Short mmCIF file of C-alpha atoms in Angstrom, two decimals:
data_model
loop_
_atom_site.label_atom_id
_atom_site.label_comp_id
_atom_site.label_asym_id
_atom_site.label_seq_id
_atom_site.Cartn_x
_atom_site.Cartn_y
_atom_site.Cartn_z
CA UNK A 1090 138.38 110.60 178.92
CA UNK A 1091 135.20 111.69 176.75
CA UNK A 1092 132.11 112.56 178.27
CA UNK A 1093 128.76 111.85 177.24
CA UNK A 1094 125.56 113.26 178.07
CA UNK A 1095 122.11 111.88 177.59
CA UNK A 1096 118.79 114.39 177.21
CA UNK A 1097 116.87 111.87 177.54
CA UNK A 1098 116.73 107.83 178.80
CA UNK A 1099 118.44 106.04 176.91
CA UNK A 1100 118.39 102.16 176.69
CA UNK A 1101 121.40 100.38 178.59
CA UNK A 1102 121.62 98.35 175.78
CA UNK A 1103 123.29 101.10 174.18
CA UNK A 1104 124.91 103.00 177.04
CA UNK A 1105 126.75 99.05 177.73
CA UNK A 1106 129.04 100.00 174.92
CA UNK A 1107 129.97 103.02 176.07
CA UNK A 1108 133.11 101.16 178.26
CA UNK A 1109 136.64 102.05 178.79
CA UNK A 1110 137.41 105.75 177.60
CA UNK A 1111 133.73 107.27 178.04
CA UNK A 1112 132.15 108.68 181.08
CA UNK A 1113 128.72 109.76 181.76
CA UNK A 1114 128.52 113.14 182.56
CA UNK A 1115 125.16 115.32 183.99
CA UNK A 1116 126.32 118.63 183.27
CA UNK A 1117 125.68 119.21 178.92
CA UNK A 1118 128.36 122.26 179.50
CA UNK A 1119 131.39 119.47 179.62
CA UNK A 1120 129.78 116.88 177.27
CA UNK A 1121 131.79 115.63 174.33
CA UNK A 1122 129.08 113.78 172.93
CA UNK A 1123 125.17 114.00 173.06
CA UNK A 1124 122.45 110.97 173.11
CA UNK A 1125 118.95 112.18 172.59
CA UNK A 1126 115.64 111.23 171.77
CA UNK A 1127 112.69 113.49 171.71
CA UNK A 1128 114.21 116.21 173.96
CA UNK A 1129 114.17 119.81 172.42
CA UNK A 1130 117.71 121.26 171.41
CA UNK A 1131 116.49 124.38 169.52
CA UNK A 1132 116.64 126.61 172.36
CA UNK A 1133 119.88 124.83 174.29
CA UNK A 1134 123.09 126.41 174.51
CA UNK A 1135 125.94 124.06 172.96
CA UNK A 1136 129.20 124.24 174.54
CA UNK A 1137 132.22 124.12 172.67
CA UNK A 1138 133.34 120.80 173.52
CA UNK A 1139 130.60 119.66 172.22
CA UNK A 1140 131.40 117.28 169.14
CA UNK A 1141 128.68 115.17 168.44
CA UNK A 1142 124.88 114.73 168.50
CA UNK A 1143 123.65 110.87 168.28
CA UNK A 1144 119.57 111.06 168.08
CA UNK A 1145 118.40 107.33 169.14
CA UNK A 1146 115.62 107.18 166.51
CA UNK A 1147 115.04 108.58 162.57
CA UNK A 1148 113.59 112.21 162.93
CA UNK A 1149 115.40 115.15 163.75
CA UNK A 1150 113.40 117.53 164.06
CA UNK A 1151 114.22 118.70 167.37
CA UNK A 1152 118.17 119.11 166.68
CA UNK A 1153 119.02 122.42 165.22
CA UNK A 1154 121.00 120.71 161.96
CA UNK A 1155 122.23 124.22 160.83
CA UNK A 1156 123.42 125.45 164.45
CA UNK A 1157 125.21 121.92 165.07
CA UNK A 1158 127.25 122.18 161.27
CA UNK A 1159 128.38 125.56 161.84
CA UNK A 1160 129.82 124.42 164.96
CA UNK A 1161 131.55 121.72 163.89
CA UNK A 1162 129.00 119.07 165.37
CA UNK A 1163 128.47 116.18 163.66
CA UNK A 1164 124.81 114.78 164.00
CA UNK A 1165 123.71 111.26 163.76
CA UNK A 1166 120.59 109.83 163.37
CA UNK A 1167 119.58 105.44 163.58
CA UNK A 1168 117.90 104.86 159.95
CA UNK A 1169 115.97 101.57 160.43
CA UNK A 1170 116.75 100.59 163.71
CA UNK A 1171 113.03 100.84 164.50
CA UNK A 1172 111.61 99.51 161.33
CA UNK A 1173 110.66 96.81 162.50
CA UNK A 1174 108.81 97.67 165.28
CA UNK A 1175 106.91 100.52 163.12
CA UNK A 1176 105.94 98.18 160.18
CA UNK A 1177 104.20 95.44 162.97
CA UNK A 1178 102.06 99.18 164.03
CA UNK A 1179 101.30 99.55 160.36
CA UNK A 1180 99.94 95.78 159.98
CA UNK A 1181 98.11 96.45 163.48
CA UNK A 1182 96.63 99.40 161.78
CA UNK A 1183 95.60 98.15 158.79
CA UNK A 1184 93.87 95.34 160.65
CA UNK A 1185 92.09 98.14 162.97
CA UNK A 1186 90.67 99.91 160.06
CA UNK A 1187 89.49 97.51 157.88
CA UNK A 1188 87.31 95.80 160.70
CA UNK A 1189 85.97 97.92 163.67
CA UNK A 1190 87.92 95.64 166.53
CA UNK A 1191 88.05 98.82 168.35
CA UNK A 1192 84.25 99.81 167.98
CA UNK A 1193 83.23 95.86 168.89
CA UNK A 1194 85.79 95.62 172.06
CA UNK A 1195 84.21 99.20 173.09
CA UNK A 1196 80.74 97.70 173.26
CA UNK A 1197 82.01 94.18 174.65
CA UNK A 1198 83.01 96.53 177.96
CA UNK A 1199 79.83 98.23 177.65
CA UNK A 1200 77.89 94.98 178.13
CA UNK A 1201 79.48 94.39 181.68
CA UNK A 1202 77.12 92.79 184.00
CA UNK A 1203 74.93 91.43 180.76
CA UNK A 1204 73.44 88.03 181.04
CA UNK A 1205 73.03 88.16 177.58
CA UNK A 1206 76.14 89.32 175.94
CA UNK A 1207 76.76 86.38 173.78
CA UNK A 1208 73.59 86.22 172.25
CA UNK A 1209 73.34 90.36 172.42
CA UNK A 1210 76.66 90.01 170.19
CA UNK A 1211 75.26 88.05 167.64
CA UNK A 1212 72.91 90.66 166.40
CA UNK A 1213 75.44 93.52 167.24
CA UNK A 1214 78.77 92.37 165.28
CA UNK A 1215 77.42 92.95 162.17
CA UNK A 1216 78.18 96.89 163.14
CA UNK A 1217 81.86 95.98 163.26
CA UNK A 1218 82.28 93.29 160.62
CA UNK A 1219 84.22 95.34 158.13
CA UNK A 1220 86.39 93.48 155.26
CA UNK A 1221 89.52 91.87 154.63
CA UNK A 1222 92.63 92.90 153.44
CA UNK A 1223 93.49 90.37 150.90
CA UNK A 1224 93.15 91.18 147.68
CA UNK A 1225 92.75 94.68 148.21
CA UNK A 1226 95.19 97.50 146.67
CA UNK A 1227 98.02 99.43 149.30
CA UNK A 1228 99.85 102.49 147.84
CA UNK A 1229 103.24 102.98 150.15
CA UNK A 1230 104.19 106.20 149.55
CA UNK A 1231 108.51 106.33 150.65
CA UNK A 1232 110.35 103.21 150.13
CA UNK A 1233 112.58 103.77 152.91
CA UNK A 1234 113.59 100.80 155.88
CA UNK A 1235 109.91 101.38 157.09
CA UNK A 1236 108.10 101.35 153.78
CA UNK A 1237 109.96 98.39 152.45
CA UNK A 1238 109.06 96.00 155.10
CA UNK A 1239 105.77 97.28 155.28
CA UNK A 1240 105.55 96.41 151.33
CA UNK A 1241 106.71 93.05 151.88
CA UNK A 1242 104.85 92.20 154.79
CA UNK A 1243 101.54 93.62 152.13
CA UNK A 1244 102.64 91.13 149.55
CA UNK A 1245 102.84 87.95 152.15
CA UNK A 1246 99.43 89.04 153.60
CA UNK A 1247 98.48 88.54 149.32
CA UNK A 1248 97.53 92.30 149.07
CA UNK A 1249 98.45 94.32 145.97
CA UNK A 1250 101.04 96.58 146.98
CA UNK A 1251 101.88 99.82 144.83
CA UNK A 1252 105.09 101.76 145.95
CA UNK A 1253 106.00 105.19 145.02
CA UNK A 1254 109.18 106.64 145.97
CA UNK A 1255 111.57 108.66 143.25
CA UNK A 1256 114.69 108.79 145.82
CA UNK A 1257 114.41 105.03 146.80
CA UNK A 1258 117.93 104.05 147.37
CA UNK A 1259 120.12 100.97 145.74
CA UNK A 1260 119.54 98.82 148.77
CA UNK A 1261 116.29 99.47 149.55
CA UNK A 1262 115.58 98.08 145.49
CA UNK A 1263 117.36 94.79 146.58
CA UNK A 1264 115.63 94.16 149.29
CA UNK A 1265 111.86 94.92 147.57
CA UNK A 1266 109.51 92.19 146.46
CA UNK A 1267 109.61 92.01 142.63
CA UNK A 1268 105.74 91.65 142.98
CA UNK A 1269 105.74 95.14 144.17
CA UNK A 1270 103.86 97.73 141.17
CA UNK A 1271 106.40 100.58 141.00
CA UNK A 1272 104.69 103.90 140.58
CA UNK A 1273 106.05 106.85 139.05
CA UNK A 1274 103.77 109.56 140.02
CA UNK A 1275 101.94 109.81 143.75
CA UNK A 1276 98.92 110.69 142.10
CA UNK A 1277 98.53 107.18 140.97
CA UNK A 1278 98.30 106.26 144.36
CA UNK A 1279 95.98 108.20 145.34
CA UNK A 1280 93.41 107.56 142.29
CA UNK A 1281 93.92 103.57 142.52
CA UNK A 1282 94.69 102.41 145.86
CA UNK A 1283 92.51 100.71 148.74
CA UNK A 1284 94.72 101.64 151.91
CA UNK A 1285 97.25 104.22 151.83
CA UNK A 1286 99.94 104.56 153.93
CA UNK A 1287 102.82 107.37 153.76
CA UNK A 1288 106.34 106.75 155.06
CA UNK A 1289 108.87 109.14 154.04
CA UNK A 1290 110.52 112.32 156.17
CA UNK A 1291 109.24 115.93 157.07
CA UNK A 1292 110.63 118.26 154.99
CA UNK A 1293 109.41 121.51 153.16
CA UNK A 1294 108.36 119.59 149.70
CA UNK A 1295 106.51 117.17 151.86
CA UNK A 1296 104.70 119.48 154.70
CA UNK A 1297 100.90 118.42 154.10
CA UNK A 1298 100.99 116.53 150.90
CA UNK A 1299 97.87 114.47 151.97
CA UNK A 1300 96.29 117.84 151.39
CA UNK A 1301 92.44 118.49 150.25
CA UNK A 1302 93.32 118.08 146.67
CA UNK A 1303 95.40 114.47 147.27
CA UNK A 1304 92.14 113.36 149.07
CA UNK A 1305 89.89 114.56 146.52
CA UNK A 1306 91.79 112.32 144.18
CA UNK A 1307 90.93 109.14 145.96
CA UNK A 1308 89.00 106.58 146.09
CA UNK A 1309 85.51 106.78 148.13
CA UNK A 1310 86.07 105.05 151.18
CA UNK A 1311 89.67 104.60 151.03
CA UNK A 1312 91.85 104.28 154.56
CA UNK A 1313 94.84 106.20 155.11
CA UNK A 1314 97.39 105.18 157.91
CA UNK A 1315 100.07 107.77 158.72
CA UNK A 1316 102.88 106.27 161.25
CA UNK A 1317 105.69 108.57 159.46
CA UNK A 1318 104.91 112.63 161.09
CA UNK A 1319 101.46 114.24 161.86
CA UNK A 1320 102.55 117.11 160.01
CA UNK A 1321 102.36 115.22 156.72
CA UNK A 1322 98.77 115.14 156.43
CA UNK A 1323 96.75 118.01 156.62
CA UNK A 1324 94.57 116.73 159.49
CA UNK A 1325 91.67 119.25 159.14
CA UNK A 1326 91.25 118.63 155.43
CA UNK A 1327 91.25 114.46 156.46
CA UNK A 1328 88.49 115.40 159.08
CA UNK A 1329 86.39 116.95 156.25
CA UNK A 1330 87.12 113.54 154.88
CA UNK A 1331 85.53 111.70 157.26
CA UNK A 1332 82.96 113.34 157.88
CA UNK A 1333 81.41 113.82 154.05
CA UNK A 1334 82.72 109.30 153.67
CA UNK A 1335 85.26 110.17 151.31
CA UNK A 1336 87.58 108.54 153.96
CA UNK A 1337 86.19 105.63 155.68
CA UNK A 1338 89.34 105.42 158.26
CA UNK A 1339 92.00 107.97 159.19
CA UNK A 1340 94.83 105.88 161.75
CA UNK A 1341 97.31 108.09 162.99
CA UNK A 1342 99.96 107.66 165.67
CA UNK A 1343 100.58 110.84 166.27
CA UNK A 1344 97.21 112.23 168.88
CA UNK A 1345 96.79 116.06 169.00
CA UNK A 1346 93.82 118.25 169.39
CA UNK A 1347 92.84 117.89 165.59
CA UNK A 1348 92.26 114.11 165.76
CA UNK A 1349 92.05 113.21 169.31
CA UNK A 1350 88.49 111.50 169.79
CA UNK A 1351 86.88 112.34 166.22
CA UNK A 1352 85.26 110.33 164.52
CA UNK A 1353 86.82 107.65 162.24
CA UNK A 1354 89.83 108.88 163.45
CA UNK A 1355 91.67 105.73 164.79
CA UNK A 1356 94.89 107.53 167.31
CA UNK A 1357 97.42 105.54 168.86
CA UNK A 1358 99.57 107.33 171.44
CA UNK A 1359 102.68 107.27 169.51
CA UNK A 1360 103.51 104.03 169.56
CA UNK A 1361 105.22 103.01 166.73
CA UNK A 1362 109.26 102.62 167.93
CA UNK A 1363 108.40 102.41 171.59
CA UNK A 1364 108.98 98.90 171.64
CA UNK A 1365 112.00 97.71 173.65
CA UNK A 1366 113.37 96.03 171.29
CA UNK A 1367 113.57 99.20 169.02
CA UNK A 1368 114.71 101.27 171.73
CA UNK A 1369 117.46 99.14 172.16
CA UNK A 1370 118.10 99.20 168.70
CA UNK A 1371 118.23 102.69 168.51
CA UNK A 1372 120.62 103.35 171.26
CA UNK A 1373 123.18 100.61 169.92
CA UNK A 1374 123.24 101.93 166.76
CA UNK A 1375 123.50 105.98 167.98
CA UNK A 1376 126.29 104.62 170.54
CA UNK A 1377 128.40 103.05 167.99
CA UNK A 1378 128.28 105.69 165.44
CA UNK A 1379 129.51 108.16 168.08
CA UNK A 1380 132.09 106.07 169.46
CA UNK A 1381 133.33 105.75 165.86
CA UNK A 1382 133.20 109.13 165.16
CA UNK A 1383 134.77 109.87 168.87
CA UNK A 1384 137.55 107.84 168.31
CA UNK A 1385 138.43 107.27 164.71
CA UNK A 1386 136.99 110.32 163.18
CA UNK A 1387 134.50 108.17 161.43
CA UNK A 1388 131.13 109.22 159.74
CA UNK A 1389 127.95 106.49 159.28
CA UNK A 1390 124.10 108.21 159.52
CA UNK A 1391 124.94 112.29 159.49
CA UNK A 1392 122.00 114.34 158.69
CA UNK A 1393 124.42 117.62 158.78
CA UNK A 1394 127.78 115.99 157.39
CA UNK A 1395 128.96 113.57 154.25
CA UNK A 1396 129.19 110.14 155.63
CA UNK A 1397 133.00 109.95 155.59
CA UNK A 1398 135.15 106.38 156.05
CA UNK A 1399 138.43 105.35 156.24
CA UNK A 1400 138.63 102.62 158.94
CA UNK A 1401 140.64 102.72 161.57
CA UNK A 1402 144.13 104.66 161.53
CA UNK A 1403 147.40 102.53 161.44
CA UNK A 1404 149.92 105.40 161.46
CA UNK A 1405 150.93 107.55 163.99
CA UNK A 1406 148.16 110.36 164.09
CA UNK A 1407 144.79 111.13 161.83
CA UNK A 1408 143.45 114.42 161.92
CA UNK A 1409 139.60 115.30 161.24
CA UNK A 1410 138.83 118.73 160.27
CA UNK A 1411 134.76 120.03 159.92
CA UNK A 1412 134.71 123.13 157.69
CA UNK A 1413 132.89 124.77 155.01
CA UNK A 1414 132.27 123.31 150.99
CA UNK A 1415 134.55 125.99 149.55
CA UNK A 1416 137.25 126.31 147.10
CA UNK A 1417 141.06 125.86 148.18
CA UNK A 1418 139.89 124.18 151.36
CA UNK A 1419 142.28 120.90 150.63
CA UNK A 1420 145.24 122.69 148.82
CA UNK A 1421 145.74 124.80 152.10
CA UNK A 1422 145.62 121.40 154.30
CA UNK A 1423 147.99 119.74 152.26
CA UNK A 1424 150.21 122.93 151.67
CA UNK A 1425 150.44 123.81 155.48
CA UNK A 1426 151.43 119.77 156.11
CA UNK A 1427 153.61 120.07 153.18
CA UNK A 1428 155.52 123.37 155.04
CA UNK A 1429 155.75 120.79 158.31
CA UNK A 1430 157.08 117.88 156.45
CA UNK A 1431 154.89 116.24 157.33
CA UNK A 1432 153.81 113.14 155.47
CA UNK A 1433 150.23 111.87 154.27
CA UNK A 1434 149.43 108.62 154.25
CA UNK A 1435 145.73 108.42 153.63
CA UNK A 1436 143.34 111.26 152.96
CA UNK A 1437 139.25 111.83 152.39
CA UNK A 1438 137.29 114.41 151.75
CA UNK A 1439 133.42 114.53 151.22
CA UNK A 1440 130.74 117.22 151.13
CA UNK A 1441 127.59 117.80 151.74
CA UNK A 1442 125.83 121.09 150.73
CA UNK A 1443 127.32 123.85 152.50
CA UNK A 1444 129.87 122.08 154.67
CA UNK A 1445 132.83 119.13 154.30
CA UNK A 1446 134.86 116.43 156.12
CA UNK A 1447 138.52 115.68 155.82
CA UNK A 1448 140.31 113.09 157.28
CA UNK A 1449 144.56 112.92 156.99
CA UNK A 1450 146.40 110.13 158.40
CA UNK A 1451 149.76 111.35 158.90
CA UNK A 1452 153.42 109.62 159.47
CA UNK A 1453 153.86 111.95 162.30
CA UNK A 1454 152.47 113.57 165.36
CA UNK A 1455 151.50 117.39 164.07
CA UNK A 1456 152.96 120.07 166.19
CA UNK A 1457 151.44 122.46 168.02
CA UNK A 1458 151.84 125.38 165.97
CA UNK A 1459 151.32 124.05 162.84
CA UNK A 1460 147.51 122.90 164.34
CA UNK A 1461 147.32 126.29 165.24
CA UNK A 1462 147.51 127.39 162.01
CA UNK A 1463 145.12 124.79 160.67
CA UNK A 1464 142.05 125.64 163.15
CA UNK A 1465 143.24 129.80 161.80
CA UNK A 1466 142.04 128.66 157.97
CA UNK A 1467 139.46 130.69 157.07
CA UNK A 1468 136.25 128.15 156.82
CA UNK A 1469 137.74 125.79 159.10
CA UNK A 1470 134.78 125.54 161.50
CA UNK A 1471 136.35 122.36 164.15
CA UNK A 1472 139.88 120.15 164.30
CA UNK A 1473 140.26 116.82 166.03
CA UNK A 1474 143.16 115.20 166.38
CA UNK A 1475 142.72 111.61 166.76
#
């Protein structure tokens, strides 16, 4: 029976499929498998069972990715299962920005009691008017699941959309309006666009790159909308911003002390994937990447392993082996199998930076000794057999 532990709730949606062969488990020290959302791992201790991490959602920022490889623990993330729920946000904010709904609604409440309101309104909504979208230039900065719908959605609502992403991948390019303006370099963005809006992941190369120097580049007035990470925009340099009217709107769903109530500042408490149709879509998708992992060894969505596929096995045993990207690692497998006569049927390996993934479907169950030997391989960090 495999166990499964969950850090956090976790839609039943997803938990559903978790049927015959899985149980639920409190205790993380006898979990085979991990579900998680926000919850912080850094500082947890991982038991050696422990064989995979499915994070219900697209950042993984609170997993420790090295810790888990090293261990042998595979960890999974659900690209685009909340797309679409983030790219309606990104519509909503657009819409917030470019009139002041929020500033008119504020002083709607604030007329409670008023006799007068409707006439009082006809002299005051010219303080919240604003302007419309069509027509007007977006730069999408990361072409991912999010950024392509959002850059459809742009071109439907007859805005021109600019897109700038250098690692867009195959199918995100099918699935991209042709009326999209590809950009090569982000400064182009910045310089020509109306609305800017940045959806691509936290990493080193992208810590702050709405920085003082991006803003200075823009356009006077422009609106940024940042639904990706907080820690993507330099929020004291976008402050600045607002204040001197070099940025007319800054819309952020990510509220901290920086942003909280300042001016122009337009925070939404997280929001984006906290729809229940994306939770649900994020737990289905982290369930059945585990459960194919747990069972048949295979790998769809790592952010710490090659994604790694050969189906499900049809012979009599398939062994999985986690271990380091060095030289020799497959000749030894294959040697020590050969030494067993035992035969291979099907094999796969992949890497990924430091570490790989091998998968052997063999003719025969392997014996005891001879896995033995295989976990002893020097760089072998995990073995599974499946």
């Amino acid at each position: 029976m495999l166990k499964y532990h969950c850090l956090n709730p976790i839609s039943q949606v997803g938990l559903s499929l978790l049927g015959e062969g899985f149980e639920r488990t409190e205790h993380l020290g006898e979990a085979d498998a991990v579900l998680v959302r926000s919850a912080n791992m850094h500082d947890l201790e991982l038991p050696p069972c422990l064989e995979a991490v499915a994070r219900a959602g697209a950042g993984v920022n609170n997993i420790p990715l090295d810790k888990c490889a090293e261990k042998g623990i595979v960890v999974f993330n659900t690209p685009g299962a909340n797309a679409n729920g983030v790219k309606e946000l990104v519509l909503a904010g657009l819409f917030l920005a470019s009139r002041d709904i929020v500033g008119g609604i504020n002083w709607v409440q604030s007329q409670s009691g008023n006799e007068d309101v409707a006439k009082a309104a006809e002299k005051e909504k010219k303080h919240f008017a604003g302007c419309e979208i069509k027509g007007k230039k977006l730069g999408i900065i990361g072409l991912g699941a999010i950024g392509v719908l959002v850059a459809n959605a742009a071109v439907n609502l007859e805005m021109e959309v600019y897109g700038y992403d250098p690692y867009i991948s195959v199918d995100a390019a099918w699935n991209l309006s042709k009326e999209i303006h590809h950009i090569e370099k982000v400064e182009d963005i910045y310089k020509e666009c109306d609305y800017i809006t940045i959806h691509v992941p936290l990493l080193d190369s992208t810590r702050k790159m709405i920085n003082q120097e991006a803003i200075d580049m823009m356009k006077d007035g422009v609106i940024v909308l940042n639904f990706a990470r907080d820690l993507l925009v330099d929020e004291e340099a976008m402050l600045d911003g607002l204040k001197s009217g070099k940025v007319k709107r800054y819309v952020s769903d990510f509220p901290n002390t920086v942003t909280a109530g300042q001016k122009g500042a337009i925070v939404i408490p997280h929001l984006g994937a906290s729809t229940e149709e994306s939770e649900d879509n994020c737990a289905k998708m982290a369930a059945e990447e585990m459960i194919d992992y747990l069972k048949n060894g295979n790998i769809r969505h790592s952010v710490n392993y090659p994604d790694c596929d050969m189906g499900v096995c049809q012979d009599q045993c398939r062994i999985a082996i986690n271990h380091r990207n060095i030289k020799n690692m497959i000749g030894q497998f294959t040697t020590l199998f050969g030494e067993g006569d035992i035969n291979i049927t099907r094999m796969v390996n992949k890497s990924r930076k430091d570490y790989a993934y091998s998968l052997f479907d063999l003719e025969t169950e392997l014996p005891a000794d001879l896995l033995e030997k295989l976990k002893n391989i020097e760089g072998v960090l995990k073995v599974r057999v499946l």
